XYZ file of C-alpha atoms in Angstrom:
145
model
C 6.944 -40.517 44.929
C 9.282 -37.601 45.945
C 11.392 -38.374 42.720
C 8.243 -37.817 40.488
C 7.563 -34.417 42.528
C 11.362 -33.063 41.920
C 11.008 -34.217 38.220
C 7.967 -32.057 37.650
C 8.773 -29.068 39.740
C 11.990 -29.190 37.189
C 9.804 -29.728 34.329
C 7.559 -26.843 35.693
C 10.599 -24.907 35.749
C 11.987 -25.405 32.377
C 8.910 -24.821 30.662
C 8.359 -21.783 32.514
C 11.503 -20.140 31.494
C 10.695 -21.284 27.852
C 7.655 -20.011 27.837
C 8.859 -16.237 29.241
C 8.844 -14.044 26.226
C 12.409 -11.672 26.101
C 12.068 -7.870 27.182
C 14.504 -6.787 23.678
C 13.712 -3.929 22.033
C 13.459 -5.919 17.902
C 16.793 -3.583 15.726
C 16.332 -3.241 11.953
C 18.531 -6.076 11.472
C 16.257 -8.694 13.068
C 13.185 -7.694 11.124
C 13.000 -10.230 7.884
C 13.779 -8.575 4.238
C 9.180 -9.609 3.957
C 8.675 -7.500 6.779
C 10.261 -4.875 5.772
C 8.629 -4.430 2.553
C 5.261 -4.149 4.221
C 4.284 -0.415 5.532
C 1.316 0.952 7.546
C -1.617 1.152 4.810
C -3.557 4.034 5.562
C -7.368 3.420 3.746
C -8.351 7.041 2.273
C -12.065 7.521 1.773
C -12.194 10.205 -1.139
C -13.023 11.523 -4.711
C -11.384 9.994 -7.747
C -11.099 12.258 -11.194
C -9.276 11.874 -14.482
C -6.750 13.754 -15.878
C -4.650 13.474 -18.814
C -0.977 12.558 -18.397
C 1.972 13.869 -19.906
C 5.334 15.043 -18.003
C 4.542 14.137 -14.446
C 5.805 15.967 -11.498
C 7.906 13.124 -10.708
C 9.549 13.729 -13.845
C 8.620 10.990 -16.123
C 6.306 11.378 -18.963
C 3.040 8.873 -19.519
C 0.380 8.340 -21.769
C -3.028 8.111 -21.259
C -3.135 4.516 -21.777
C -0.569 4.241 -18.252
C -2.067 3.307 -15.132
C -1.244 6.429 -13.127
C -2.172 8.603 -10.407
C -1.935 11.848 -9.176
C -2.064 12.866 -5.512
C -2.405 15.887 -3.141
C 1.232 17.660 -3.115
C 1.275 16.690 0.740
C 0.937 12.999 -0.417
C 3.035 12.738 -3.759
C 6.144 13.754 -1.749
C 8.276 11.038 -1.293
C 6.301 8.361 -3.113
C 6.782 9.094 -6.550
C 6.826 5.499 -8.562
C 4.734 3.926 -5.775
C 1.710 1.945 -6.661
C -1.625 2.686 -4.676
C -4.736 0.299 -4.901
C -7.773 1.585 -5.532
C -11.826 0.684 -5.214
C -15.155 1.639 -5.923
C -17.465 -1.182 -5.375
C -16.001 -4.454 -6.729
C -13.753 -2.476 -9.046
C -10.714 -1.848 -8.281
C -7.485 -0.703 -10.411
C -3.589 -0.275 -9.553
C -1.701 2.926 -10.134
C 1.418 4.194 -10.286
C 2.108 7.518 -8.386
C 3.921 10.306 -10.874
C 2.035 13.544 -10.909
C 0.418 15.975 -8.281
C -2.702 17.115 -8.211
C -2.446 20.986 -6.678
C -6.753 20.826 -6.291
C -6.966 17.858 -4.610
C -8.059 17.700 -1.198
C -6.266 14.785 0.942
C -8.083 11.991 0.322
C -9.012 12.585 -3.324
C -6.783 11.358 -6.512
C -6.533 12.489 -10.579
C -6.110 9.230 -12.546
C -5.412 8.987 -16.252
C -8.071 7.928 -18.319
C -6.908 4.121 -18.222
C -7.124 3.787 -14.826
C -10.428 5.738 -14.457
C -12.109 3.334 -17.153
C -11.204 0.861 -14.917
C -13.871 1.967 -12.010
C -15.987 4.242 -13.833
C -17.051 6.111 -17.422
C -14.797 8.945 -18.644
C -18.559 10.588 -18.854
C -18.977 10.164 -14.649
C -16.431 12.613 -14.037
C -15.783 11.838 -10.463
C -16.191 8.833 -8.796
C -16.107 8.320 -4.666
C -13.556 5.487 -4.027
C -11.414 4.182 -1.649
C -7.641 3.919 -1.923
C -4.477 2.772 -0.427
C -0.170 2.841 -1.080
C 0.642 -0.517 -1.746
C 3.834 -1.879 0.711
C 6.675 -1.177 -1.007
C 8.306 -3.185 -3.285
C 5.197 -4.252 -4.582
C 4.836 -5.141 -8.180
C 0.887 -4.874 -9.537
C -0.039 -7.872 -11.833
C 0.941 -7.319 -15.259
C -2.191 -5.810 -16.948
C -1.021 -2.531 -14.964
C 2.574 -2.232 -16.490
């Protein structure tokens, strides 16, 4: 009887120091090449217009057939060939960042025509939608390249 106590206070013990998760603070080089590749997504509740595309402020030049977007100078910066993900309804389209759009408020985004067909008529104008960057790395299905 006192052998079966010691063996399961041990066993107690063993699984309790098992079970105690480690105070380490996680470095860059333990986080997996997946994890990295996934950033905080923001969900921006705005306005969605159509422009049409030529030399982009991110230097390339499109077409109006390209699925690309615009965004507020404050959000272009630093995320030129990203792709954001965008919805109205059960619509929803992929775009590539290139331009700016100087008039848009925060939330709100110029797409080219392509990408505004995809949600909406040319004829609507503007279009409230919700939108988000994709993590990066991401590669849109192939319709959108």
């Amino acid at each position: 009887m006192v052998r079966l106590s010691v063996i399961a206070t041990i066993a107690s013990l063993v699984l309790a120091v098992y079970a105690t998760p480690l105070n380490r603070t996680q470095s860059e080089s333990d986080v997996s090449s997946e994890s990295r590749l996934i950033d905080k997504r923001d969900s921006y509740k705005g306005r969605a217009t159509w422009f049409n595309v030529g030399l982009g402020s991110c230097g390339k030049t499109d077409n109006d057939n390209d699925f690309i977007v615009a965004l507020n100078p404050g959000k272009t910066r630093g995320h030129c060939d990203r792709w954001i993900h965008v919805k109205k309804g059960n619509k929803e389209v992929y775009a590539k960042v290139r331009d700016t759009c100087p008039s848009c408020a925060p939330a709100a985004i110029d797409l080219s025509p392509a990408a505004f067909k995809k949600l909406g008529t040319l004829d609507a104008g503007v279009l409230n939608i919700t939108w988000t960057f994709t993590a990066t790395g991401f590669k849109p299905p192939s319709k959108y390249l």
